Structure formats: structure tokens, C-alpha cells
Amino acid sequence: MRRFVKYYTALAMLFMLFVTGMQAEAQAVAGESGGAFFNGLAKFWENSGFSNFDIRQLVMIIIGLVLIHLAIKFKYEPLLLVPIGTGLIIGNIPLPVSDAAIGIKDEGSVLYYLYFGVGEGVYPSLIFLGIGAMTDFSSLISNPKLMLLGAAAQIGIFATFIGAVLLGFEIHEAGAIAIIGGADGPTAIFASSNLAPHLLGSIAIAAYSYMALVPVIQPPIMRLLTKKRERIIKMPPPRAVSKTEKVLFPLIGLMLTAFISPGSLPLLGMLFFGNLLKESGVTDRLAETARTSMVDIVTILLGLTVGASTSAAMFLTVGSIKIFLLGAVSFGIATAGGVIFAKAMNLFLSKEKKINPLIGAAGVSAVPASSRVVQTEGQKADPSNHLLMHAMAPNVSGVIGSAVAAGMMLSFLM
Amino acid sequence: MNFLIDLANWDWSDIFVITAVGYSVVFAVLILLIIVYKLMPKVLNLQLKRRLKKEGREITAKSDEEYVPGEVNAAVATALHLYFNQQHDEESNIITIKRVERTYSPWSSKIYNMNNARHYQP
């Protein structure tokens, strides 16, 4: 890391020297001779990225490079951080003031049209379709009471909402920032594009960064709130679920959630539709496309355009620092909320039906990262204990819960 | 579409209303789903029992036995997999090495090998 910082500092200094030197030289030459050739050269220089360069853009480009470095070197959410990092570089290349439509904000440019999917909430919905087509809800159907943990962890969203208002954000902005507490990238982007489009870049980067850091943030909180004897609780294996139940699940879920919280329809409608494609057994081709090619294409476009839309002027602000701070706190609160609620549930359950409180941490909707964290932590306490399947139930119900919470925010604030 | 809240002149009571109502609705939705999914297998079993009764067949399984745990399913599937993989044709149990006859080709001839260059005398 030290070598990495050293290289980039040296590169930045060289770049600065080059820019200032070239700018002075071109102006001097054009002024002295006044010839057409040098005027042309000066014009070219004015239109180049070096001439329109701002130091803040360099900072953004470095942030993009750091994200790419984290993704490649440490494999932190590479499928998202590589497109977002590249997008940050693309979006912060200094552009000349001209009529040419190049940048993401210039109507008619390619990036402008690609960004349409983010601005209008198209990509998050399509990602939910893919998630629905790739998720097996059978652990949730076999033990529905674990859904309560998914609901409990949503306290992160509402605590962040209050925190954001306390930190001086406007009510719509606070609503958008709050969704980071759900640990759900597409939902955060969806809510932000509707409530506070100007904060979309900061919110998306904060949400995805913390999702990548789930294995770092969650374990200390889980260990702090549980005792060893609780961490070794073995849960009975989930029962086998019939095909009829699996087919009925998305249909009932869709109607129930949409009637209660219509604001969540674009997300949950697609999630349950994707799951119906998977479980119906007659639309395998559609389900296969939704969970592979389609979700990959949308992820590429979403990551790239979210990165490209994050300009220095919007991102390098005190507000962004506050958003990152709130994100970290909300993740902690959501994890703690799930674990504490699981412990509270155990007070009412018989000895053989007790749940391992670690799975409460999976109530945040970072699927399947937080389930994996639960499995790892469970195995640290007892290597023969497998919690992955049990943790998937609160994990997927967390996705439903955060989408409902986002729908509620939209209903209140739009 | 907003209800209850005056967004232009909100105060702290509005923030708490959003928080309390929002969090309650999240719980309400998931509790409703829990109730529905708890009832679903019972309703499905009821239909199955009714059909079996109509057909005059006896219902012997207790409610606990109606669902086979995942572990049992996995064990049965593994046993079947192993059984089917062990199915072979009858073999003679005699291992033999057969001599392979290759027709001569200059393409694979050792005479024309690169390593033979040192023996070349013009």
C-alpha cells in the first residue's frame, strides 16, 4: 500500500508539472508569433483535458484508481468496484466548454443515455429481477419466523434517517441517505434517484463500499453482542419445501407487499417476478438469462454510469464525508439490531427451537456476503456448525424489508 | 403522493412519525408474510388429506413425518448417485498390453529429427 501511495504521489506531481509547464509555454508561443499554426496549437491546447484540468478532478481520478486497486488486489466486490472506479475516471476527465455532447450531463451524449437507466430507476429494478431469478427462498419458506430478523435489521435505515436530519441534511436527502442502512446498493440507488439525485454518486459509492466491507464491519459487532454459548447453538435443519410452496411464494409475496407498500413495487415486483421465472419450472431460459447475461449487462452499465456521474464538485464536499460517516454507523446499528432481536426471540423459544443469534446479523440485505460472514463466525465458535442456510432466510427477508422501507420513504417524501 | 407530512415545513414530530410508521410497516409486511407462509403448508396438506380420504386411502403419516429433512434428502440423493455410478459392464478382470502397430511416416521419423543434425556430414 505504501508503494502504491508513493507511485501515485510521484505520478500526480509529474502530471502537475507537465500541465503548468505546457500551459505557460503554449500561451507564450501563441502570443509571440501569432501565427496560424501556433494559434491552432493553442486552440487544440484549450480543448484538451490538460487545459481544463482542475485539481479536484485529479483527486477523483485517484479515488477511481484506488477503487480499481482494491477490487483487483484485495478482491473487494470486484464486479462493482471495477466499473465504478473506471466510471469515476471517465466522469472526471476535464472536458472543454463546447457544443459537443460528450459528458454524462450533456444531453445527446452516449453516457447521458446510458445514465438514463440510473436516473429513472431502471437498472435497480432489472438487478432485482436478476436477484429474484438467482435466489433460493426455500430456507425462508421453511422457517418463516426468521423473517423477523430481516425486519429488525431495518432499524439501520430509520436510525440513519434521524441521524441524517440531525447532521443537517434536508428531509429528502435524509430519506435517500437512510437507505444505505439497508446495505442494499440497488435500493439505495433507486431511492436516491427519486429523492436526492444530486447525492446519488456519494450514496451509491458509500453503499457499495460498506457492502464490500461487510466481512470487516460485522464480525466485531457480532462477537461483542453474543456469548460463546450462544454462538455455538445448533439449529435444526430446515425442512424440505414442496414445489407448490415455492411457486406460491413469489405470487403471495408480490401481492402482499405491493398492496401494503406500493412504492416498493418497481423493486419487489421485479424480485418476485424473477423468482417466479426460476421456480415455475417452465421458464428456465428466461430465468437463466435474467440471472446471468442480463444482470451482468445491467451491473456493468449501472457501475460505470454511477461512477461517471460522480463529479468532483458533487463528491468532494463535507456532505459526502457525513454520508460516509452515517453509512458506517448505520451498518453497525443494522447488524446490532438483528443480533439483539435474535437474542430477544430466544427468550420466547423452547430449548430445541432456539436460534443462533449470529444469524441476526444477516438481516442486513447484503446477499450473500453477510450470510457468509455468519457462517464463518459460527464455524469459529464450533467448526461443525453450519449456519449458512439458516442465515440466508433473514438475508433475503432483509432485501424485502429494505425495499419496503424504501417504498415507505418514497410514499412519505415524494 | 405524500401523506401526513408537510414537507416544506416539517418538524421533529414528522421525522418521528416517518420513522415509527415506516418501521412498523416493514414489520407488519414481514409478519403478514410469516403468517401466510406458516399457514400455507397446512392448507396444502389439508387438501392432500381430503383428496386421499376421497380416494379411500389411509393417512398413516403424522404431521411431523410429512416433511423429510434436507439432510435425509441429501443422504438419499448421495446414496443413489453412488449406486448409479458404480454400475459397470461385466469385465474380464484381465489386464493386457496390446502392441500398437504404426505405419511408417517421414513426418514422425526419428531419422529426420533436429537432434540428428550433428551427424550430418556434407
Coordinates of C-alpha atoms in Angstrom, one line a residue:
Chain A
M1 CA 0.0 0.0 0.0
R2 CA 2.9 2.3 0.9
R3 CA 4.5 1.7 -2.5
F4 CA 1.1 2.3 -4.2
V5 CA 0.7 5.7 -2.5
K6 CA 4.3 6.6 -3.4
Y7 CA 3.8 5.8 -7.0
Y8 CA 0.6 7.8 -7.3
T9 CA 2.1 10.8 -5.5
A10 CA 5.0 10.8 -7.9
L11 CA 2.7 10.5 -10.8
A12 CA 0.5 13.3 -9.6
M13 CA 3.4 15.6 -9.1
L14 CA 4.8 14.9 -12.6
F15 CA 1.3 15.5 -14.0
M16 CA 1.0 18.8 -12.3
L17 CA 4.5 20.0 -13.5
F18 CA 3.6 18.9 -17.0
V19 CA 0.3 20.7 -17.0
T20 CA 1.5 24.0 -15.7
G21 CA 4.6 24.0 -17.9
M22 CA 2.7 23.2 -21.1
Q23 CA 0.1 25.8 -20.4
A24 CA 2.6 28.6 -19.9
E25 CA 4.6 27.5 -23.0
A26 CA 1.6 27.4 -25.3
Q27 CA 0.3 30.8 -24.2
A28 CA 3.8 32.4 -24.7
V29 CA 4.3 30.9 -28.1
A30 CA 0.8 31.8 -29.4
G31 CA 1.3 35.4 -28.1
E32 CA 4.7 36.0 -29.6
S33 CA 4.3 34.6 -33.1
G34 CA 0.6 34.9 -33.6
G35 CA 1.0 32.5 -36.5
A36 CA -1.9 30.4 -37.6
F37 CA -0.1 27.2 -36.8
F38 CA 0.5 28.3 -33.2
N39 CA -3.0 29.6 -32.9
G40 CA -4.2 26.2 -34.0
L41 CA -1.9 24.6 -31.5
A42 CA -3.2 26.9 -28.7
K43 CA -6.8 26.2 -29.7
F44 CA -6.0 22.5 -29.5
W45 CA -4.5 23.0 -26.1
E46 CA -7.5 24.9 -24.9
N47 CA -9.7 22.0 -25.9
S48 CA -7.5 19.3 -24.3
G49 CA -8.2 17.8 -20.9
F50 CA -4.9 19.3 -19.6
S51 CA -6.0 22.9 -20.1
N52 CA -9.4 22.4 -18.4
F53 CA -7.9 20.4 -15.6
D54 CA -9.0 21.0 -12.0
I55 CA -7.1 19.6 -9.0
R56 CA -10.3 18.1 -7.6
Q57 CA -10.7 16.0 -10.8
L58 CA -7.3 14.6 -10.2
V59 CA -8.4 13.6 -6.7
M60 CA -11.5 11.9 -8.1
I61 CA -9.4 10.0 -10.7
I62 CA -7.1 8.9 -7.9
I63 CA -10.2 7.7 -5.9
G64 CA -11.2 5.7 -9.0
L65 CA -7.8 4.2 -9.2
V66 CA -7.9 3.2 -5.5
L67 CA -11.3 1.5 -6.0
I68 CA -9.9 -0.5 -9.0
H69 CA -6.8 -1.3 -6.9
L70 CA -9.0 -2.6 -4.0
A71 CA -11.0 -4.7 -6.4
I72 CA -8.1 -6.3 -8.2
K73 CA -5.6 -6.6 -5.3
F74 CA -8.0 -7.4 -2.4
K75 CA -11.0 -8.7 -4.5
Y76 CA -13.4 -6.3 -2.6
E77 CA -16.6 -6.6 -4.7
P78 CA -14.7 -6.5 -8.0
L79 CA -17.8 -6.8 -10.1
L80 CA -18.9 -3.4 -8.8
L81 CA -15.8 -1.6 -7.9
V82 CA -14.0 -2.1 -11.2
P83 CA -16.9 -0.5 -13.3
I84 CA -17.5 2.3 -10.6
G85 CA -13.7 3.0 -10.4
T86 CA -13.5 3.2 -14.2
G87 CA -16.6 5.3 -14.3
L88 CA -15.0 7.8 -11.8
I89 CA -12.1 8.2 -14.2
I90 CA -14.3 8.6 -17.2
G91 CA -16.6 11.1 -15.5
N92 CA -13.8 13.2 -14.2
I93 CA -11.8 13.7 -17.4
P94 CA -11.8 17.5 -17.9
L95 CA -14.0 18.4 -20.9
P96 CA -13.8 21.5 -23.0
V97 CA -16.6 24.0 -22.9
S98 CA -18.2 23.3 -26.3
D99 CA -21.4 22.2 -28.0
A100 CA -20.1 18.7 -28.5
A101 CA -22.2 16.2 -26.4
I102 CA -19.5 14.2 -24.6
G103 CA -20.1 14.2 -20.8
I104 CA -22.7 12.4 -18.9
K105 CA -24.6 15.6 -18.2
D106 CA -24.6 16.7 -21.9
E107 CA -27.9 15.8 -23.5
G108 CA -27.4 13.6 -26.5
S109 CA -24.1 12.0 -25.4
V110 CA -23.8 8.3 -25.2
L111 CA -23.1 8.4 -21.4
Y112 CA -26.2 10.6 -21.0
Y113 CA -28.4 7.9 -22.5
L114 CA -26.7 5.2 -20.5
Y115 CA -27.3 7.2 -17.3
F116 CA -31.0 7.3 -18.1
G117 CA -31.3 3.9 -16.6
V118 CA -29.9 5.1 -13.2
G119 CA -31.7 8.4 -13.2
E120 CA -35.1 6.8 -13.8
G121 CA -34.5 3.8 -11.6
V122 CA -34.5 1.3 -14.5
Y123 CA -31.2 -0.5 -13.6
P124 CA -32.0 -1.2 -9.9
S125 CA -35.3 -2.8 -10.9
L126 CA -33.6 -5.0 -13.5
I127 CA -31.0 -6.0 -10.9
F128 CA -33.8 -7.0 -8.6
L129 CA -35.2 -9.2 -11.4
G130 CA -31.8 -10.9 -11.6
I131 CA -31.6 -11.3 -7.8
G132 CA -35.0 -12.9 -7.8
A133 CA -34.0 -15.3 -10.5
M134 CA -30.9 -16.4 -8.7
T135 CA -32.2 -16.6 -5.1
D136 CA -33.5 -19.7 -3.5
F137 CA -36.1 -18.7 -0.9
S138 CA -36.7 -22.2 0.4
S139 CA -34.8 -21.6 3.7
L140 CA -37.1 -18.7 4.3
I141 CA -40.3 -20.6 3.4
S142 CA -39.2 -23.5 5.7
N143 CA -38.7 -21.3 8.7
P144 CA -40.7 -18.1 8.2
K145 CA -40.2 -16.7 11.7
L146 CA -36.6 -15.8 10.7
M147 CA -38.1 -13.1 8.6
L148 CA -38.5 -11.0 11.8
L149 CA -34.7 -10.7 11.8
G150 CA -34.8 -9.1 8.4
A151 CA -37.3 -6.6 9.6
A152 CA -35.4 -5.9 12.9
A153 CA -32.2 -5.1 11.0
Q154 CA -34.0 -2.3 9.1
I155 CA -33.6 -0.2 12.2
G156 CA -30.4 0.8 10.5
I157 CA -32.4 2.7 7.8
F158 CA -34.6 4.6 10.3
A159 CA -31.8 5.4 12.7
T160 CA -29.8 6.8 9.7
F161 CA -32.8 8.8 8.7
I162 CA -32.8 10.5 12.2
G163 CA -29.0 10.8 12.1
A164 CA -29.0 12.5 8.7
V165 CA -31.6 15.0 9.8
L166 CA -29.5 15.7 12.9
L167 CA -26.5 16.3 10.7
G168 CA -28.3 19.0 8.8
F169 CA -29.5 17.2 5.7
E170 CA -32.7 18.3 4.0
I171 CA -35.6 15.8 4.6
H172 CA -35.5 14.3 1.1
E173 CA -31.7 13.9 1.3
A174 CA -32.0 12.3 4.7
G175 CA -34.6 9.8 3.2
A176 CA -32.2 8.9 0.4
I177 CA -29.1 8.6 2.7
A178 CA -31.1 6.4 5.2
I179 CA -31.4 3.6 2.7
I180 CA -27.6 3.0 3.0
G181 CA -28.5 1.4 6.4
G182 CA -30.3 -1.3 4.5
A183 CA -27.0 -2.4 2.9
D184 CA -28.7 -2.7 -0.4
G185 CA -27.0 -1.0 -3.3
P186 CA -29.8 -1.1 -5.9
T187 CA -32.4 0.0 -3.4
A188 CA -30.1 2.9 -2.3
I189 CA -29.7 4.0 -5.9
F190 CA -33.4 3.7 -6.6
A191 CA -34.4 5.8 -3.6
S192 CA -31.6 8.3 -4.2
S193 CA -32.5 8.8 -7.9
N194 CA -36.1 9.7 -6.8
L195 CA -35.4 11.7 -3.6
A196 CA -32.0 13.3 -4.0
P197 CA -30.4 12.8 -7.5
H198 CA -27.5 15.1 -6.6
L199 CA -26.3 12.8 -3.9
L200 CA -26.6 9.6 -5.9
G201 CA -22.9 9.3 -6.5
S202 CA -21.9 9.6 -2.9
I203 CA -24.7 7.4 -1.7
A204 CA -24.0 4.6 -4.2
I205 CA -20.3 4.7 -3.5
A206 CA -20.9 4.7 0.2
A207 CA -23.4 1.8 0.0
Y208 CA -21.2 -0.4 -2.2
S209 CA -18.0 0.4 -0.2
Y210 CA -19.7 -0.7 3.0
M211 CA -21.2 -3.8 1.3
A212 CA -17.6 -4.7 0.3
L213 CA -16.5 -4.1 3.9
V214 CA -19.2 -6.4 5.4
P215 CA -16.6 -9.0 6.4
V216 CA -14.7 -6.3 8.3
I217 CA -17.5 -4.3 9.9
Q218 CA -19.8 -7.1 11.1
P219 CA -17.7 -9.7 13.0
P220 CA -16.6 -7.4 15.8
I221 CA -20.2 -6.3 16.5
M222 CA -21.4 -9.9 16.4
R223 CA -18.7 -11.1 18.8
L224 CA -19.3 -8.1 21.1
L225 CA -23.1 -8.8 21.4
T226 CA -23.0 -12.6 21.8
K227 CA -21.6 -15.1 24.3
K228 CA -19.7 -18.2 23.2
R229 CA -22.6 -20.4 24.4
E230 CA -24.9 -18.5 22.1
R231 CA -22.6 -18.7 19.1
I232 CA -22.5 -22.5 19.3
I233 CA -26.2 -23.0 19.2
K234 CA -27.0 -25.6 16.6
M235 CA -30.3 -25.0 14.7
P236 CA -32.4 -27.9 13.4
P237 CA -32.0 -28.4 9.6
P238 CA -34.6 -26.6 7.5
R239 CA -37.4 -28.9 6.2
A240 CA -37.7 -29.7 2.5
V241 CA -40.1 -27.3 0.7
S242 CA -42.5 -28.5 -1.9
K243 CA -42.6 -27.1 -5.4
T244 CA -46.2 -25.7 -4.9
E245 CA -44.9 -23.7 -1.9
K246 CA -42.0 -22.3 -3.9
V247 CA -44.3 -21.3 -6.8
L248 CA -46.9 -19.7 -4.4
F249 CA -44.2 -17.8 -2.5
P250 CA -43.4 -15.1 -5.1
L251 CA -47.1 -14.7 -6.1
I252 CA -48.3 -14.2 -2.5
G253 CA -45.2 -12.1 -1.6
L254 CA -45.8 -9.8 -4.6
M255 CA -49.4 -9.1 -3.9
L256 CA -49.0 -8.7 -0.2
T257 CA -46.0 -6.3 -0.3
A258 CA -47.3 -4.3 -3.2
F259 CA -50.7 -3.7 -1.7
I260 CA -49.2 -2.6 1.6
S261 CA -46.3 -0.5 0.3
P262 CA -46.9 0.4 -3.4
G263 CA -43.8 2.5 -3.5
S264 CA -41.7 -0.7 -3.4
L265 CA -43.5 -2.2 -6.5
P266 CA -40.7 -1.5 -9.0
L267 CA -38.2 -3.3 -6.9
L268 CA -40.3 -6.1 -5.2
G269 CA -42.4 -6.7 -8.3
M270 CA -39.3 -7.5 -10.3
L271 CA -37.8 -9.5 -7.4
F272 CA -40.8 -11.8 -7.1
F273 CA -41.2 -11.9 -10.9
G274 CA -37.6 -13.1 -11.2
N275 CA -38.2 -15.7 -8.6
L276 CA -41.4 -17.0 -10.3
L277 CA -39.4 -17.4 -13.5
K278 CA -36.9 -19.6 -11.5
E279 CA -39.4 -21.6 -9.6
S280 CA -42.2 -22.1 -12.2
G281 CA -40.0 -24.7 -13.9
V282 CA -41.4 -23.8 -17.4
T283 CA -39.4 -20.6 -18.0
D284 CA -35.9 -21.9 -17.4
R285 CA -34.5 -20.0 -20.4
L286 CA -35.8 -16.7 -19.1
A287 CA -34.6 -17.3 -15.6
E288 CA -31.2 -18.3 -16.9
T289 CA -30.9 -15.1 -18.9
A290 CA -32.2 -12.9 -16.1
R291 CA -29.7 -14.3 -13.6
T292 CA -26.6 -14.4 -15.9
S293 CA -26.4 -12.2 -19.0
M294 CA -29.0 -9.6 -18.2
V295 CA -27.8 -9.0 -14.6
D296 CA -24.2 -8.8 -15.8
I297 CA -25.0 -6.2 -18.5
V298 CA -27.0 -4.1 -16.1
T299 CA -24.3 -4.3 -13.5
I300 CA -21.7 -3.1 -16.0
L301 CA -23.9 -0.2 -17.1
L302 CA -25.0 0.7 -13.5
G303 CA -21.5 0.7 -12.1
L304 CA -20.0 2.6 -15.0
T305 CA -22.6 5.3 -15.1
V306 CA -22.9 5.8 -11.3
G307 CA -19.1 6.3 -11.3
A308 CA -19.2 8.6 -14.3
S309 CA -22.0 10.7 -12.8
T310 CA -19.9 11.3 -9.6
S311 CA -18.2 14.6 -10.4
A312 CA -15.6 16.2 -8.2
A313 CA -17.9 19.2 -7.4
M314 CA -20.6 16.9 -6.0
F315 CA -18.4 14.3 -4.3
L316 CA -15.7 16.3 -2.7
T317 CA -17.9 18.0 -0.2
V318 CA -18.4 17.9 3.6
G319 CA -21.8 16.3 2.8
S320 CA -20.1 13.3 1.3
I321 CA -17.9 12.8 4.4
K322 CA -21.1 13.0 6.5
I323 CA -22.7 10.4 4.2
F324 CA -19.8 8.0 4.6
L325 CA -19.8 8.5 8.4
L326 CA -23.6 7.8 8.6
G327 CA -23.1 4.8 6.4
A328 CA -20.6 3.2 8.7
V329 CA -22.8 3.9 11.8
S330 CA -25.9 2.7 10.1
F331 CA -24.2 -0.6 9.1
G332 CA -23.2 -1.1 12.7
I333 CA -26.7 -0.3 14.0
A334 CA -28.4 -2.7 11.5
T335 CA -26.1 -5.5 12.4
A336 CA -26.6 -4.9 16.2
G337 CA -30.4 -4.6 15.7
G338 CA -30.5 -8.0 14.0
V339 CA -28.4 -9.8 16.6
I340 CA -30.2 -8.2 19.6
F341 CA -33.6 -9.1 18.1
A342 CA -32.4 -12.7 17.6
K343 CA -31.4 -12.8 21.3
A344 CA -34.8 -11.4 22.3
M345 CA -36.6 -14.0 20.2
N346 CA -34.7 -16.8 22.0
L347 CA -36.3 -15.7 25.3
F348 CA -39.7 -16.9 23.9
L349 CA -38.5 -20.1 22.1
S350 CA -38.2 -23.6 23.6
K351 CA -34.7 -25.0 24.1
E352 CA -34.7 -27.2 20.9
K353 CA -36.1 -24.4 18.8
K354 CA -33.6 -21.6 19.9
I355 CA -31.9 -19.7 17.1
N356 CA -28.3 -18.8 16.9
P357 CA -28.2 -15.0 17.4
L358 CA -25.3 -14.7 14.9
I359 CA -27.8 -15.2 12.1
G360 CA -29.5 -11.9 13.2
A361 CA -26.5 -10.1 11.6
A362 CA -27.6 -11.4 8.2
G363 CA -30.8 -9.3 8.5
V364 CA -28.9 -6.6 6.5
S365 CA -29.6 -7.2 2.9
A366 CA -26.0 -7.7 1.6
V367 CA -26.8 -11.0 -0.1
P368 CA -24.9 -13.4 0.3
A369 CA -21.9 -11.6 1.9
S370 CA -23.4 -11.3 5.4
S371 CA -24.6 -14.9 5.3
R372 CA -21.1 -15.9 4.6
V373 CA -19.8 -13.8 7.5
V374 CA -22.3 -15.6 9.8
Q375 CA -21.2 -19.0 8.5
T376 CA -17.5 -18.1 9.1
E377 CA -18.2 -16.7 12.6
G378 CA -20.3 -19.7 13.5
Q379 CA -17.5 -22.0 12.5
K380 CA -15.0 -20.1 14.5
A381 CA -17.1 -20.9 17.6
D382 CA -17.9 -24.5 16.5
P383 CA -16.4 -25.9 13.3
S384 CA -19.2 -28.4 13.0
N385 CA -21.9 -25.8 13.0
H386 CA -23.2 -24.7 9.5
L387 CA -25.3 -21.6 9.7
L388 CA -25.2 -20.6 6.0
M389 CA -28.7 -22.0 5.1
H390 CA -30.3 -20.5 8.2
A391 CA -28.6 -17.1 7.6
M392 CA -30.0 -16.9 4.1
A393 CA -33.6 -16.6 5.5
P394 CA -33.0 -13.3 7.3
N395 CA -30.7 -12.2 4.5
V396 CA -33.3 -12.5 1.7
S397 CA -36.0 -11.1 4.0
G398 CA -33.7 -8.2 4.6
V399 CA -33.9 -7.5 0.8
I400 CA -37.7 -7.5 1.0
G401 CA -37.6 -5.4 4.2
S402 CA -35.2 -2.7 2.8
A403 CA -37.3 -2.5 -0.4
V404 CA -40.5 -2.0 1.7
A405 CA -38.7 0.6 3.8
A406 CA -37.5 2.4 0.6
G407 CA -41.1 2.3 -0.7
M408 CA -42.3 3.8 2.6
M409 CA -39.7 6.6 2.3
L410 CA -40.9 7.4 -1.2
S411 CA -44.5 7.4 -0.1
F412 CA -43.8 9.8 2.7
L413 CA -41.4 12.1 0.9
M414 CA -42.4 12.4 -2.7
Chain B
M1 CA -48.3 11.1 -3.1
N2 CA -47.1 12.1 0.3
F3 CA -49.5 11.8 3.3
L4 CA -49.4 13.2 6.8
I5 CA -46.3 15.3 6.4
D6 CA -46.0 18.9 5.2
L7 CA -42.6 18.6 3.5
A8 CA -42.0 22.3 3.3
N9 CA -42.5 23.0 7.0
W10 CA -41.6 19.7 8.7
D11 CA -40.7 19.5 12.3
W12 CA -39.2 16.8 14.5
S13 CA -42.6 15.2 15.2
D14 CA -42.8 14.5 11.4
I15 CA -39.4 12.8 11.5
F16 CA -40.6 10.5 14.3
V17 CA -43.8 9.8 12.5
I18 CA -42.0 8.7 9.4
T19 CA -39.6 6.5 11.5
A20 CA -42.3 4.9 13.6
V21 CA -44.8 4.3 10.8
G22 CA -42.1 3.2 8.3
Y23 CA -40.5 0.7 10.7
S24 CA -43.9 -0.6 11.8
V25 CA -45.0 -1.2 8.2
V26 CA -41.8 -3.1 7.5
F27 CA -42.6 -5.3 10.5
A28 CA -46.2 -5.6 9.5
V29 CA -45.4 -6.7 6.0
L30 CA -43.0 -9.4 7.1
I31 CA -45.3 -10.6 10.0
L32 CA -48.1 -10.9 7.4
L33 CA -45.8 -12.9 5.2
I34 CA -44.8 -15.1 8.2
I35 CA -48.5 -15.8 8.9
V36 CA -49.2 -16.7 5.3
Y37 CA -46.2 -18.9 4.9
K38 CA -46.9 -20.7 8.2
L39 CA -50.4 -21.4 7.1
M40 CA -49.6 -22.3 3.5
P41 CA -48.2 -25.9 4.2
K42 CA -51.2 -26.6 6.5
V43 CA -53.7 -25.6 3.8
L44 CA -51.8 -27.6 1.2
N45 CA -51.8 -30.6 3.5
L46 CA -55.5 -30.2 4.2
Q47 CA -56.3 -30.5 0.5
L48 CA -54.0 -33.5 0.2
K49 CA -55.6 -35.3 3.1
R50 CA -59.1 -34.5 1.8
R51 CA -58.1 -36.0 -1.6
L52 CA -56.6 -39.1 -0.1
K53 CA -59.7 -39.6 2.0
K54 CA -61.9 -39.3 -1.1
E55 CA -59.8 -41.9 -2.8
G56 CA -60.3 -44.1 0.2
R57 CA -56.6 -44.3 1.0
E58 CA -55.4 -44.3 4.6
I59 CA -53.4 -41.5 6.0
T60 CA -50.7 -43.0 8.1
A61 CA -48.0 -40.3 8.3
K62 CA -48.0 -38.0 11.3
S63 CA -47.7 -34.3 10.7
D64 CA -44.0 -34.4 11.8
E65 CA -43.3 -37.2 9.3
E66 CA -44.8 -35.4 6.3
Y67 CA -41.7 -33.4 5.7
V68 CA -38.4 -35.1 5.2
P69 CA -35.5 -33.0 6.5
G70 CA -33.0 -31.7 3.9
E71 CA -30.2 -33.9 5.4
V72 CA -32.2 -37.1 4.8
N73 CA -32.8 -36.0 1.2
A74 CA -29.1 -35.2 0.7
A75 CA -28.2 -38.7 2.1
V76 CA -30.7 -40.5 -0.2
A77 CA -29.5 -38.5 -3.2
T78 CA -25.9 -39.2 -2.4
A79 CA -26.6 -42.9 -2.0
L80 CA -28.4 -43.1 -5.3
H81 CA -25.7 -41.2 -7.0
L82 CA -23.0 -43.6 -5.7
Y83 CA -25.1 -46.6 -6.6
F84 CA -25.7 -45.5 -10.2
N85 CA -22.0 -44.5 -10.6
Q86 CA -20.9 -48.0 -9.6
Q87 CA -22.9 -49.7 -12.3
H88 CA -20.4 -51.1 -14.8
D89 CA -20.4 -53.6 -17.6
E90 CA -19.2 -57.0 -16.9
E91 CA -15.4 -57.0 -17.2
S92 CA -12.9 -59.9 -17.8
N93 CA -10.6 -58.7 -15.0
I94 CA -7.6 -59.5 -17.3
I95 CA -5.3 -56.5 -17.9
T96 CA -3.3 -56.8 -21.2
I97 CA -0.9 -54.6 -23.0
K98 CA -1.6 -54.5 -26.7
R99 CA 1.2 -53.8 -29.1
V100 CA 0.3 -50.9 -31.3
E101 CA 1.4 -51.1 -34.9
R102 CA 2.2 -47.7 -36.5
T103 CA 2.7 -47.4 -40.2
Y104 CA 5.9 -45.6 -41.2
S105 CA 5.7 -41.8 -41.9
P106 CA 8.6 -39.5 -42.5
W107 CA 6.7 -36.8 -40.5
S108 CA 7.3 -38.7 -37.3
S109 CA 10.5 -40.4 -38.3
K110 CA 13.4 -40.2 -35.8
I111 CA 15.9 -40.0 -38.7
Y112 CA 14.7 -36.6 -39.7
N113 CA 14.8 -35.3 -36.1
M114 CA 16.5 -32.0 -35.4
N115 CA 18.9 -33.6 -32.9
N116 CA 20.4 -35.7 -35.7
A117 CA 21.9 -32.6 -37.3
R118 CA 25.2 -33.2 -35.6
H119 CA 25.6 -36.5 -37.5
Y120 CA 25.1 -34.7 -40.8
Q121 CA 28.3 -34.7 -43.0
P122 CA 28.1 -33.0 -46.3

